[in-house]
PDB file of C-alpha atoms in Angstrom:
ATOM      1  CA  MET A   1     -75.426   7.068 -14.552  1.00 79.00           C
ATOM      2  CA  ASP A   2     -79.237   7.006 -14.558  1.00 88.00           C
ATOM      3  CA  LEU A   3     -81.240   9.271 -12.339  1.00 88.00           C
ATOM      4  CA  SER A   4     -84.491   8.141 -10.902  1.00 92.00           C
ATOM      5  CA  ASN A   5     -87.494  10.477 -11.130  1.00 93.00           C
ATOM      6  CA  ARG A   6     -87.031  11.399  -7.459  1.00 93.00           C
ATOM      7  CA  GLU A   7     -83.358  12.037  -7.783  1.00 92.00           C
ATOM      8  CA  PHE A   8     -84.056  14.213 -10.852  1.00 93.00           C
ATOM      9  CA  TRP A   9     -86.538  16.451  -8.957  1.00 94.00           C
ATOM     10  CA  ALA A  10     -84.323  16.585  -5.858  1.00 93.00           C
ATOM     11  CA  LEU A  11     -81.542  17.832  -8.154  1.00 93.00           C
ATOM     12  CA  VAL A  12     -83.851  20.346  -9.865  1.00 94.00           C
ATOM     13  CA  HIS A  13     -84.996  21.687  -6.502  1.00 95.00           C
ATOM     14  CA  GLY A  14     -81.628  21.843  -4.805  1.00 93.00           C
ATOM     15  CA  MET A  15     -78.971  22.233  -7.451  1.00 91.00           C
ATOM     16  CA  ALA A  16     -80.746  23.811 -10.397  1.00 94.00           C
ATOM     17  CA  PHE A  17     -82.977  26.316  -8.569  1.00 94.00           C
ATOM     18  CA  GLY A  18     -81.537  26.517  -5.071  1.00 90.00           C
ATOM     19  CA  ALA A  19     -77.900  26.760  -6.037  1.00 89.00           C
ATOM     20  CA  LEU A  20     -78.722  29.190  -8.859  1.00 91.00           C
ATOM     21  CA  PHE A  21     -80.357  31.526  -6.408  1.00 94.00           C
ATOM     22  CA  LEU A  22     -77.327  31.388  -4.059  1.00 89.00           C
ATOM     23  CA  LEU A  23     -74.859  32.040  -6.900  1.00 88.00           C
ATOM     24  CA  ALA A  24     -76.930  34.879  -8.394  1.00 90.00           C
ATOM     25  CA  PHE A  25     -76.706  36.687  -5.043  1.00 93.00           C
ATOM     26  CA  ALA A  26     -73.088  37.558  -5.753  1.00 92.00           C
ATOM     27  CA  GLY A  27     -74.085  39.430  -8.889  1.00 91.00           C
ATOM     28  CA  GLY A  28     -77.021  41.068  -7.242  1.00 92.00           C
ATOM     29  CA  ILE A  29     -75.148  42.426  -4.271  1.00 93.00           C
ATOM     30  CA  ALA A  30     -72.280  43.599  -6.480  1.00 92.00           C
ATOM     31  CA  GLY A  31     -74.836  45.414  -8.669  1.00 92.00           C
ATOM     32  CA  PHE A  32     -76.377  47.208  -5.639  1.00 92.00           C
ATOM     33  CA  TRP A  33     -72.920  48.056  -4.244  1.00 90.00           C
ATOM     34  CA  SER A  34     -71.694  49.620  -7.447  1.00 89.00           C
ATOM     35  CA  LEU A  35     -74.774  51.764  -7.975  1.00 88.00           C
ATOM     36  CA  ARG A  36     -73.159  54.776  -6.332  1.00 86.00           C
ATOM     37  CA  PRO A  37     -72.730  58.124  -8.019  1.00 84.00           C
ATOM     38  CA  GLU A  38     -68.972  58.307  -7.415  1.00 87.00           C
ATOM     39  CA  LEU A  39     -68.417  54.892  -9.047  1.00 84.00           C
ATOM     40  CA  ILE A  40     -70.537  55.008 -12.185  1.00 85.00           C
ATOM     41  CA  THR A  41     -71.330  57.089 -15.289  1.00 89.00           C
ATOM     42  CA  PRO A  42     -74.906  57.889 -16.434  1.00 88.00           C
ATOM     43  CA  SER A  43     -74.554  55.277 -19.231  1.00 88.00           C
ATOM     44  CA  GLY A  44     -73.341  52.783 -16.615  1.00 88.00           C
ATOM     45  CA  VAL A  45     -76.363  53.485 -14.467  1.00 90.00           C
ATOM     46  CA  VAL A  46     -78.694  52.575 -17.292  1.00 91.00           C
ATOM     47  CA  GLU A  47     -76.779  49.464 -18.258  1.00 91.00           C
ATOM     48  CA  ARG A  48     -76.395  48.261 -14.747  1.00 92.00           C
ATOM     49  CA  THR A  49     -79.941  48.854 -13.639  1.00 93.00           C
ATOM     50  CA  ARG A  50     -81.324  46.985 -16.698  1.00 94.00           C
ATOM     51  CA  ARG A  51     -79.221  43.974 -15.647  1.00 93.00           C
ATOM     52  CA  MET A  52     -80.249  44.329 -12.064  1.00 94.00           C
ATOM     53  CA  VAL A  53     -83.965  44.389 -12.910  1.00 95.00           C
ATOM     54  CA  THR A  54     -83.558  41.182 -14.925  1.00 94.00           C
ATOM     55  CA  GLY A  55     -81.275  39.606 -12.343  1.00 94.00           C
ATOM     56  CA  THR A  56     -83.335  40.322  -9.242  1.00 96.00           C
ATOM     57  CA  MET A  57     -86.590  39.366 -10.915  1.00 96.00           C
ATOM     58  CA  THR A  58     -85.001  36.107 -12.046  1.00 95.00           C
ATOM     59  CA  MET A  59     -83.771  35.507  -8.463  1.00 96.00           C
ATOM     60  CA  ALA A  60     -87.236  36.035  -7.086  1.00 97.00           C
ATOM     61  CA  ALA A  61     -88.801  33.678  -9.680  1.00 96.00           C
ATOM     62  CA  VAL A  62     -86.160  31.061  -8.963  1.00 96.00           C
ATOM     63  CA  ALA A  63     -86.826  31.365  -5.217  1.00 97.00           C
ATOM     64  CA  TRP A  64     -90.532  30.733  -5.782  1.00 97.00           C
ATOM     65  CA  ALA A  65     -89.646  27.744  -8.088  1.00 97.00           C
ATOM     66  CA  THR A  66     -87.329  26.333  -5.375  1.00 96.00           C
ATOM     67  CA  VAL A  67     -89.942  26.358  -2.642  1.00 97.00           C
ATOM     68  CA  ILE A  68     -92.780  25.130  -4.844  1.00 97.00           C
ATOM     69  CA  THR A  69     -90.830  22.194  -6.228  1.00 97.00           C
ATOM     70  CA  GLY A  70     -89.490  21.482  -2.802  1.00 97.00           C
ATOM     71  CA  SER A  71     -92.856  21.541  -0.954  1.00 97.00           C
ATOM     72  CA  TRP A  72     -95.077  20.048  -3.595  1.00 98.00           C
ATOM     73  CA  ILE A  73     -92.801  17.562  -5.426  1.00 97.00           C
ATOM     74  CA  VAL A  74     -89.875  16.459  -3.282  1.00 97.00           C
ATOM     75  CA  TYR A  75     -91.289  16.924   0.283  1.00 97.00           C
ATOM     76  CA  PRO A  76     -94.171  14.409  -0.217  1.00 97.00           C
ATOM     77  CA  TRP A  77     -91.625  11.730  -1.053  1.00 96.00           C
ATOM     78  CA  TYR A  78     -89.630  12.686   1.983  1.00 97.00           C
ATOM     79  CA  ARG A  79     -92.592  12.344   4.383  1.00 96.00           C
ATOM     80  CA  GLU A  80     -94.132   9.146   3.026  1.00 96.00           C
ATOM     81  CA  LYS A  81     -95.332   6.816   5.751  1.00 95.00           C
ATOM     82  CA  ALA A  82     -93.337   3.902   4.337  1.00 95.00           C
ATOM     83  CA  PRO A  83     -90.442   2.827   6.620  1.00 95.00           C
ATOM     84  CA  THR A  84     -88.072   3.371   3.650  1.00 94.00           C
ATOM     85  CA  SER A  85     -88.941   7.038   3.281  1.00 95.00           C
ATOM     86  CA  ALA A  86     -86.254   9.576   4.216  1.00 95.00           C
ATOM     87  CA  LYS A  87     -88.273  10.849   7.192  1.00 96.00           C
ATOM     88  CA  SER A  88     -88.905   7.297   8.547  1.00 96.00           C
ATOM     89  CA  GLN A  89     -85.216   6.402   8.154  1.00 96.00           C
ATOM     90  CA  LEU A  90     -84.128   9.533  10.030  1.00 96.00           C
ATOM     91  CA  LEU A  91     -86.650   9.062  12.878  1.00 96.00           C
ATOM     92  CA  ALA A  92     -85.865   5.356  13.229  1.00 96.00           C
ATOM     93  CA  ASP A  93     -82.381   6.146  14.542  1.00 95.00           C
ATOM     94  CA  PRO A  94     -82.022   8.361  17.665  1.00 95.00           C
ATOM     95  CA  ASN A  95     -78.662   9.551  16.245  1.00 95.00           C
ATOM     96  CA  THR A  96     -80.347  11.009  13.143  1.00 95.00           C
ATOM     97  CA  ALA A  97     -83.813  11.965  14.407  1.00 95.00           C
ATOM     98  CA  ASN A  98     -82.809  15.605  14.896  1.00 95.00           C
ATOM     99  CA  TRP A  99     -82.110  15.896  11.170  1.00 96.00           C
ATOM    100  CA  HIS A 100     -85.903  15.686  10.864  1.00 96.00           C
ATOM    101  CA  ASP A 101     -87.131  17.135  14.188  1.00 96.00           C
ATOM    102  CA  PHE A 102     -84.899  20.196  13.872  1.00 96.00           C
ATOM    103  CA  GLY A 103     -83.400  20.252  10.393  1.00 96.00           C
ATOM    104  CA  MET A 104     -86.328  19.516   8.128  1.00 97.00           C
ATOM    105  CA  GLU A 105     -88.887  21.174  10.496  1.00 97.00           C
ATOM    106  CA  TRP A 106     -86.851  24.390  10.223  1.00 97.00           C
ATOM    107  CA  LYS A 107     -86.072  24.115   6.498  1.00 97.00           C
ATOM    108  CA  GLU A 108     -89.634  23.407   5.363  1.00 97.00           C
ATOM    109  CA  HIS A 109     -90.994  26.546   7.056  1.00 98.00           C
ATOM    110  CA  ALA A 110     -88.162  29.060   6.912  1.00 97.00           C
ATOM    111  CA  ALA A 111     -87.532  28.397   3.251  1.00 97.00           C
ATOM    112  CA  TRP A 112     -90.821  30.133   2.311  1.00 98.00           C
ATOM    113  CA  LEU A 113     -89.582  33.454   3.690  1.00 98.00           C
ATOM    114  CA  VAL A 114     -86.932  33.553   0.891  1.00 98.00           C
ATOM    115  CA  PRO A 115     -89.266  34.218  -2.121  1.00 98.00           C
ATOM    116  CA  LEU A 116     -91.278  36.738  -0.038  1.00 98.00           C
ATOM    117  CA  ILE A 117     -88.135  38.727   0.757  1.00 98.00           C
ATOM    118  CA  ALA A 118     -86.591  38.232  -2.670  1.00 97.00           C
ATOM    119  CA  THR A 119     -89.739  39.534  -4.352  1.00 98.00           C
ATOM    120  CA  ALA A 120     -89.582  42.660  -2.258  1.00 98.00           C
ATOM    121  CA  ALA A 121     -85.912  43.172  -3.223  1.00 97.00           C
ATOM    122  CA  ALA A 122     -86.797  42.743  -6.891  1.00 97.00           C
ATOM    123  CA  PHE A 123     -89.591  45.277  -6.593  1.00 98.00           C
ATOM    124  CA  VAL A 124     -87.257  47.839  -5.130  1.00 97.00           C
ATOM    125  CA  VAL A 125     -85.092  47.545  -8.248  1.00 97.00           C
ATOM    126  CA  PHE A 126     -87.951  47.337 -10.674  1.00 97.00           C
ATOM    127  CA  TYR A 127     -89.720  50.400  -9.201  1.00 97.00           C
ATOM    128  CA  TYR A 128     -86.834  52.737  -8.761  1.00 96.00           C
ATOM    129  CA  ARG A 129     -84.585  51.550 -11.622  1.00 94.00           C
ATOM    130  CA  GLU A 130     -82.090  54.347 -12.473  1.00 93.00           C
ATOM    131  CA  GLU A 131     -83.242  56.392  -9.454  1.00 93.00           C
ATOM    132  CA  LEU A 132     -81.529  53.854  -7.237  1.00 93.00           C
ATOM    133  CA  VAL A 133     -78.180  55.574  -7.878  1.00 92.00           C
ATOM    134  CA  ASN A 134     -79.450  58.759  -6.228  1.00 91.00           C
ATOM    135  CA  ASN A 135     -81.583  57.095  -3.538  1.00 93.00           C
ATOM    136  CA  LYS A 136     -79.293  55.773  -0.811  1.00 93.00           C
ATOM    137  CA  THR A 137     -82.161  54.561   1.384  1.00 95.00           C
ATOM    138  CA  ALA A 138     -83.779  52.552  -1.321  1.00 96.00           C
ATOM    139  CA  ARG A 139     -80.431  51.092  -2.364  1.00 95.00           C
ATOM    140  CA  LYS A 140     -79.659  50.095   1.239  1.00 95.00           C
ATOM    141  CA  LEU A 141     -83.203  48.546   1.570  1.00 97.00           C
ATOM    142  CA  GLY A 142     -82.664  46.548  -1.598  1.00 96.00           C
ATOM    143  CA  MET A 143     -79.284  45.269  -0.365  1.00 96.00           C
ATOM    144  CA  ALA A 144     -80.660  44.405   3.055  1.00 97.00           C
ATOM    145  CA  LEU A 145     -83.590  42.458   1.565  1.00 97.00           C
ATOM    146  CA  LEU A 146     -81.384  40.591  -0.890  1.00 97.00           C
ATOM    147  CA  THR A 147     -78.882  39.776   1.830  1.00 97.00           C
ATOM    148  CA  GLY A 148     -81.670  38.629   4.199  1.00 97.00           C
ATOM    149  CA  ALA A 149     -83.130  36.339   1.520  1.00 97.00           C
ATOM    150  CA  PHE A 150     -79.617  34.964   0.805  1.00 96.00           C
ATOM    151  CA  ALA A 151     -78.868  34.333   4.496  1.00 97.00           C
ATOM    152  CA  VAL A 152     -82.060  32.336   5.001  1.00 97.00           C
ATOM    153  CA  ALA A 153     -81.583  30.501   1.669  1.00 96.00           C
ATOM    154  CA  THR A 154     -78.030  29.507   2.754  1.00 96.00           C
ATOM    155  CA  ILE A 155     -79.284  28.020   5.971  1.00 96.00           C
ATOM    156  CA  VAL A 156     -82.136  26.032   4.413  1.00 96.00           C
ATOM    157  CA  GLY A 157     -79.951  24.982   1.501  1.00 95.00           C
ATOM    158  CA  LEU A 158     -77.293  23.697   3.811  1.00 95.00           C
ATOM    159  CA  LEU A 159     -79.866  21.825   5.847  1.00 96.00           C
ATOM    160  CA  GLY A 160     -81.292  20.287   2.725  1.00 95.00           C
ATOM    161  CA  ALA A 161     -77.856  19.076   1.595  1.00 93.00           C
ATOM    162  CA  LEU A 162     -77.095  17.576   4.984  1.00 95.00           C
ATOM    163  CA  ILE A 163     -80.469  15.937   5.356  1.00 95.00           C
ATOM    164  CA  THR A 164     -80.151  14.379   1.881  1.00 93.00           C
ATOM    165  CA  LYS A 165     -76.680  13.146   2.828  1.00 93.00           C
ATOM    166  CA  ASN A 166     -78.178  11.239   5.740  1.00 92.00           C
ATOM    167  CA  ALA A 167     -81.325  10.113   3.961  1.00 88.00           C
ATOM    168  CA  SER A 168     -82.164  10.856   0.371  1.00 86.00           C
ATOM    169  CA  VAL A 169     -85.628  10.683  -1.150  1.00 87.00           C
TER     170      VAL A 169
ATOM    171  CA  MET B   1     -72.562  63.749  -4.999  1.00 59.00           C
ATOM    172  CA  ALA B   2     -75.580  62.813  -7.118  1.00 72.00           C
ATOM    173  CA  ILE B   3     -75.740  61.932 -10.832  1.00 71.00           C
ATOM    174  CA  ASP B   4     -78.047  64.245 -12.621  1.00 74.00           C
ATOM    175  CA  GLN B   5     -81.362  62.351 -13.111  1.00 72.00           C
ATOM    176  CA  ALA B   6     -82.080  64.200 -16.425  1.00 72.00           C
ATOM    177  CA  THR B   7     -78.805  62.934 -17.843  1.00 70.00           C
ATOM    178  CA  ILE B   8     -79.648  59.374 -16.780  1.00 69.00           C
ATOM    179  CA  ASP B   9     -83.172  59.707 -18.217  1.00 67.00           C
ATOM    180  CA  ALA B  10     -81.732  61.002 -21.527  1.00 65.00           C
ATOM    181  CA  LYS B  11     -79.646  57.853 -21.787  1.00 64.00           C
ATOM    182  CA  SER B  12     -82.411  55.503 -20.799  1.00 63.00           C
ATOM    183  CA  SER B  13     -84.931  54.594 -23.450  1.00 51.00           C
ATOM    184  CA  THR B  14     -87.162  53.148 -20.768  1.00 45.00           C
ATOM    185  CA  ALA B  15     -87.675  56.485 -18.988  1.00 44.00           C
ATOM    186  CA  ALA B  16     -90.932  58.041 -20.076  1.00 39.00           C
ATOM    187  CA  SER B  17     -90.293  61.764 -20.482  1.00 37.00           C
ATOM    188  CA  VAL B  18     -92.965  64.250 -21.361  1.00 34.00           C
ATOM    189  CA  ASP B  19     -90.820  67.084 -20.129  1.00 35.00           C
ATOM    190  CA  GLY B  20     -87.510  67.155 -18.311  1.00 38.00           C
ATOM    191  CA  ALA B  21     -89.064  68.098 -14.953  1.00 38.00           C
ATOM    192  CA  SER B  22     -91.537  65.247 -14.730  1.00 40.00           C
ATOM    193  CA  ALA B  23     -88.923  62.707 -15.796  1.00 43.00           C
ATOM    194  CA  SER B  24     -86.662  63.863 -13.051  1.00 48.00           C
ATOM    195  CA  ALA B  25     -89.289  64.047 -10.324  1.00 63.00           C
ATOM    196  CA  LYS B  26     -88.622  61.758  -7.411  1.00 83.00           C
ATOM    197  CA  LYS B  27     -90.931  58.747  -7.170  1.00 93.00           C
ATOM    198  CA  PRO B  28     -92.910  58.434  -3.917  1.00 97.00           C
ATOM    199  CA  ASN B  29     -91.656  55.564  -1.762  1.00 97.00           C
ATOM    200  CA  GLY B  30     -95.137  54.303  -0.843  1.00 98.00           C
ATOM    201  CA  PRO B  31     -95.157  51.356  -3.299  1.00 98.00           C
ATOM    202  CA  VAL B  32     -91.754  50.102  -2.066  1.00 98.00           C
ATOM    203  CA  ILE B  33     -92.823  50.360   1.579  1.00 98.00           C
ATOM    204  CA  ALA B  34     -96.010  48.494   0.664  1.00 98.00           C
ATOM    205  CA  ALA B  35     -94.020  45.646  -1.027  1.00 98.00           C
ATOM    206  CA  THR B  36     -91.658  45.356   1.919  1.00 98.00           C
ATOM    207  CA  LEU B  37     -94.267  45.509   4.585  1.00 98.00           C
ATOM    208  CA  ALA B  38     -96.421  42.980   2.684  1.00 98.00           C
ATOM    209  CA  ALA B  39     -93.480  40.542   2.541  1.00 98.00           C
ATOM    210  CA  ALA B  40     -93.117  40.957   6.326  1.00 98.00           C
ATOM    211  CA  ILE B  41     -96.787  40.414   6.891  1.00 98.00           C
ATOM    212  CA  GLY B  42     -96.806  37.246   4.762  1.00 98.00           C
ATOM    213  CA  SER B  43     -93.738  36.023   6.675  1.00 98.00           C
ATOM    214  CA  ILE B  44     -95.291  36.516  10.124  1.00 98.00           C
ATOM    215  CA  ALA B  45     -98.510  34.948   8.812  1.00 98.00           C
ATOM    216  CA  LEU B  46     -96.544  31.851   8.024  1.00 98.00           C
ATOM    217  CA  GLY B  47     -94.971  31.904  11.518  1.00 98.00           C
ATOM    218  CA  ILE B  48     -98.312  32.263  13.185  1.00 98.00           C
ATOM    219  CA  PHE B  49     -99.825  29.378  11.209  1.00 98.00           C
ATOM    220  CA  THR B  50     -96.829  27.266  12.141  1.00 98.00           C
ATOM    221  CA  VAL B  51     -97.247  27.910  15.838  1.00 98.00           C
ATOM    222  CA  LEU B  52    -101.069  27.423  15.658  1.00 97.00           C
ATOM    223  CA  ALA B  53    -100.659  24.108  13.790  1.00 97.00           C
ATOM    224  CA  GLU B  54     -98.276  22.891  16.563  1.00 96.00           C
ATOM    225  CA  ALA B  55    -100.615  24.054  19.275  1.00 96.00           C
ATOM    226  CA  SER B  56    -103.891  22.676  18.006  1.00 96.00           C
ATOM    227  CA  THR B  57    -104.529  19.269  16.436  1.00 96.00           C
ATOM    228  CA  GLY B  58    -107.688  20.704  14.907  1.00 96.00           C
ATOM    229  CA  ILE B  59    -105.809  23.518  13.171  1.00 97.00           C
ATOM    230  CA  HIS B  60    -103.052  21.104  12.235  1.00 96.00           C
ATOM    231  CA  ASP B  61    -105.561  18.812  10.490  1.00 96.00           C
ATOM    232  CA  GLY B  62    -107.451  21.735   8.990  1.00 97.00           C
ATOM    233  CA  LEU B  63    -104.335  23.019   7.350  1.00 97.00           C
ATOM    234  CA  GLU B  64    -103.801  19.718   5.493  1.00 97.00           C
ATOM    235  CA  PHE B  65    -104.992  21.059   2.161  1.00 97.00           C
ATOM    236  CA  SER B  66    -103.016  18.216   0.504  1.00 97.00           C
ATOM    237  CA  LYS B  67    -102.631  14.820   2.144  1.00 96.00           C
ATOM    238  CA  ARG B  68     -99.311  14.290   0.363  1.00 96.00           C
ATOM    239  CA  VAL B  69     -97.776  17.582   1.545  1.00 97.00           C
ATOM    240  CA  GLY B  70     -99.498  17.667   4.950  1.00 97.00           C
ATOM    241  CA  PRO B  71    -100.196  20.804   7.007  1.00 97.00           C
ATOM    242  CA  LEU B  72     -97.354  22.616   5.246  1.00 98.00           C
ATOM    243  CA  SER B  73     -99.686  22.896   2.259  1.00 98.00           C
ATOM    244  CA  GLY B  74    -102.181  24.943   4.226  1.00 98.00           C
ATOM    245  CA  LYS B  75     -99.635  27.011   6.190  1.00 98.00           C
ATOM    246  CA  THR B  76     -97.840  28.140   3.074  1.00 98.00           C
ATOM    247  CA  THR B  77    -100.928  28.542   0.834  1.00 98.00           C
ATOM    248  CA  LEU B  78    -102.634  30.760   3.394  1.00 98.00           C
ATOM    249  CA  ALA B  79     -99.438  32.714   4.069  1.00 98.00           C
ATOM    250  CA  VAL B  80     -99.056  33.425   0.376  1.00 98.00           C
ATOM    251  CA  LEU B  81    -102.645  34.552   0.185  1.00 98.00           C
ATOM    252  CA  VAL B  82    -102.179  36.849   3.145  1.00 98.00           C
ATOM    253  CA  TYR B  83     -99.082  38.206   1.418  1.00 98.00           C
ATOM    254  CA  ILE B  84    -100.850  38.925  -1.857  1.00 98.00           C
ATOM    255  CA  ALA B  85    -103.864  40.534  -0.094  1.00 98.00           C
ATOM    256  CA  ALA B  86    -101.531  42.667   2.099  1.00 98.00           C
ATOM    257  CA  TRP B  87     -99.529  43.817  -0.958  1.00 98.00           C
ATOM    258  CA  GLY B  88    -102.644  44.651  -2.886  1.00 98.00           C
ATOM    259  CA  GLY B  89    -104.165  46.595  -0.034  1.00 98.00           C
ATOM    260  CA  LEU B  90    -101.063  48.442   1.024  1.00 98.00           C
ATOM    261  CA  HIS B  91    -100.122  49.303  -2.564  1.00 98.00           C
ATOM    262  CA  ALA B  92    -103.576  50.756  -3.158  1.00 98.00           C
ATOM    263  CA  ALA B  93    -103.214  52.808   0.125  1.00 98.00           C
ATOM    264  CA  PHE B  94     -99.651  53.960  -0.344  1.00 97.00           C
ATOM    265  CA  LYS B  95     -99.114  54.201  -4.096  1.00 95.00           C
ATOM    266  CA  LYS B  96     -99.085  57.970  -4.362  1.00 96.00           C
ATOM    267  CA  ARG B  97     -97.641  58.676  -0.942  1.00 96.00           C
ATOM    268  CA  ASP B  98     -94.121  59.564   0.145  1.00 96.00           C
ATOM    269  CA  LEU B  99     -93.795  58.179   3.639  1.00 97.00           C
ATOM    270  CA  ALA B 100     -91.190  58.309   6.354  1.00 97.00           C
ATOM    271  CA  TRP B 101     -88.981  55.295   5.865  1.00 97.00           C
ATOM    272  CA  LYS B 102     -88.001  54.499   9.435  1.00 97.00           C
ATOM    273  CA  PRO B 103     -91.309  53.554  11.113  1.00 98.00           C
ATOM    274  CA  TYR B 104     -92.380  51.215   8.338  1.00 98.00           C
ATOM    275  CA  LEU B 105     -88.951  49.624   7.964  1.00 97.00           C
ATOM    276  CA  ARG B 106     -88.755  49.118  11.675  1.00 98.00           C
ATOM    277  CA  VAL B 107     -92.092  47.413  11.756  1.00 98.00           C
ATOM    278  CA  SER B 108     -91.073  45.263   8.785  1.00 98.00           C
ATOM    279  CA  ALA B 109     -87.832  44.324  10.473  1.00 98.00           C
ATOM    280  CA  VAL B 110     -89.625  43.288  13.679  1.00 98.00           C
ATOM    281  CA  LEU B 111     -92.157  41.205  11.705  1.00 98.00           C
ATOM    282  CA  PHE B 112     -89.388  39.455   9.759  1.00 98.00           C
ATOM    283  CA  GLY B 113     -87.528  38.748  13.001  1.00 98.00           C
ATOM    284  CA  LEU B 114     -90.640  37.300  14.625  1.00 98.00           C
ATOM    285  CA  ALA B 115     -91.305  35.217  11.547  1.00 98.00           C
ATOM    286  CA  LEU B 116     -87.822  33.697  11.835  1.00 97.00           C
ATOM    287  CA  LEU B 117     -88.455  32.998  15.503  1.00 98.00           C
ATOM    288  CA  PHE B 118     -91.898  31.467  14.989  1.00 98.00           C
ATOM    289  CA  THR B 119     -90.609  29.143  12.267  1.00 97.00           C
ATOM    290  CA  PHE B 120     -87.619  28.021  14.408  1.00 97.00           C
ATOM    291  CA  PRO B 121     -88.405  24.486  15.746  1.00 97.00           C
ATOM    292  CA  PRO B 122     -87.187  24.909  19.327  1.00 96.00           C
ATOM    293  CA  PHE B 123     -89.649  27.813  19.539  1.00 96.00           C
ATOM    294  CA  PHE B 124     -92.785  26.527  17.885  1.00 96.00           C
ATOM    295  CA  GLN B 125     -92.372  23.086  19.342  1.00 95.00           C
ATOM    296  CA  LEU B 126     -92.821  24.731  22.789  1.00 95.00           C
ATOM    297  CA  PHE B 127     -96.490  25.007  21.815  1.00 95.00           C
ATOM    298  CA  ALA B 128     -96.874  21.333  20.924  1.00 94.00           C
ATOM    299  CA  SER B 129    -100.281  19.992  21.915  1.00 86.00           C
ATOM    300  CA  GLU B 130    -100.327  16.887  24.123  1.00 65.00           C
TER     301      GLU B 130
END
C-alpha cells in the first residue's frame, strides 16, 4: 500500500485540498443561510459569524493551495513529453484525446477562478462580520460568490477525477 | 425585522466600541465592492491571457515562465498580479465610500461570465493560430 511521490501529491491536490473545499461549502452556505434576524439570537450571530470568518478564510486558503499544488506540482508531471505521461497517453488514443483537449484544457484554466471568487466571499464575511445579519445584500453577495466558487470547483474537480481515471500521473 | 446592532456589538468582544453610536454605524460597502470587482477583473484577465496564448505563438511562448508548467505559468501568474493590483487600487479608491450595489455587481457578473466563456476550450480554441 505504498504511494509514489506523484500519487501522494495527486492525492494532496485532489482529495486533501480539493475535496476539503467542496465539503466545507456545505457549512459555509448553511452559515450564510442561517444569518437571518428571524432565525438567530444576538449571541448566535456572534458565535456564527466567528465560525464563518474562520471557515470562509480557510476555504479561500484551501482553494489557493489546490490550484498552486495542481498547477506547479502535479500538472508538470501530467504534461511531460514522455510517451508514458498522462497527457501523451490520452492524446495517443482518439477515444481519449478529448479528456485532454477539452477536459484538462478547461480544468487547468477555469480552476484558477475558484480562489479568486472564494477570496472575495471570505472578504465579505471578514469585513461585515456581525453586520451580515442585518445586511441582506451583503449576505446574498457572499452566498452568490461562495456558490459560484463551489460550482466551478465541482466541475474542475469532477474533470480531474475522470482524467485521472483514464490516465494518472 | 433587524437585530439591534448595539446588542450584537455588546455581545461581541471583537467589536471596537468607543461609543454606542459609532459601533452601530453601518460600514460603507466600498471595500466589499472593490474585493468583488477585483476578483472579476483577475478572472477576465486570465480569460484574456488564455485567448491570446491560443491566438499567438509569440504570446504563447512568452507566457512560458516555467518550462515545466508551460504557458499556464504565465497566464496564471499575470492574472494573479492583475487581481492584486486591481484590489489594491479599487480598495484605495472605494474604502470610505458607500456605493450603489447594482451597477458594480452587474459589471462583476458580466466579467465573471466572460471569464468562464474565455476559459472554455471550445471558445478559446476558435482563436488557435495556424
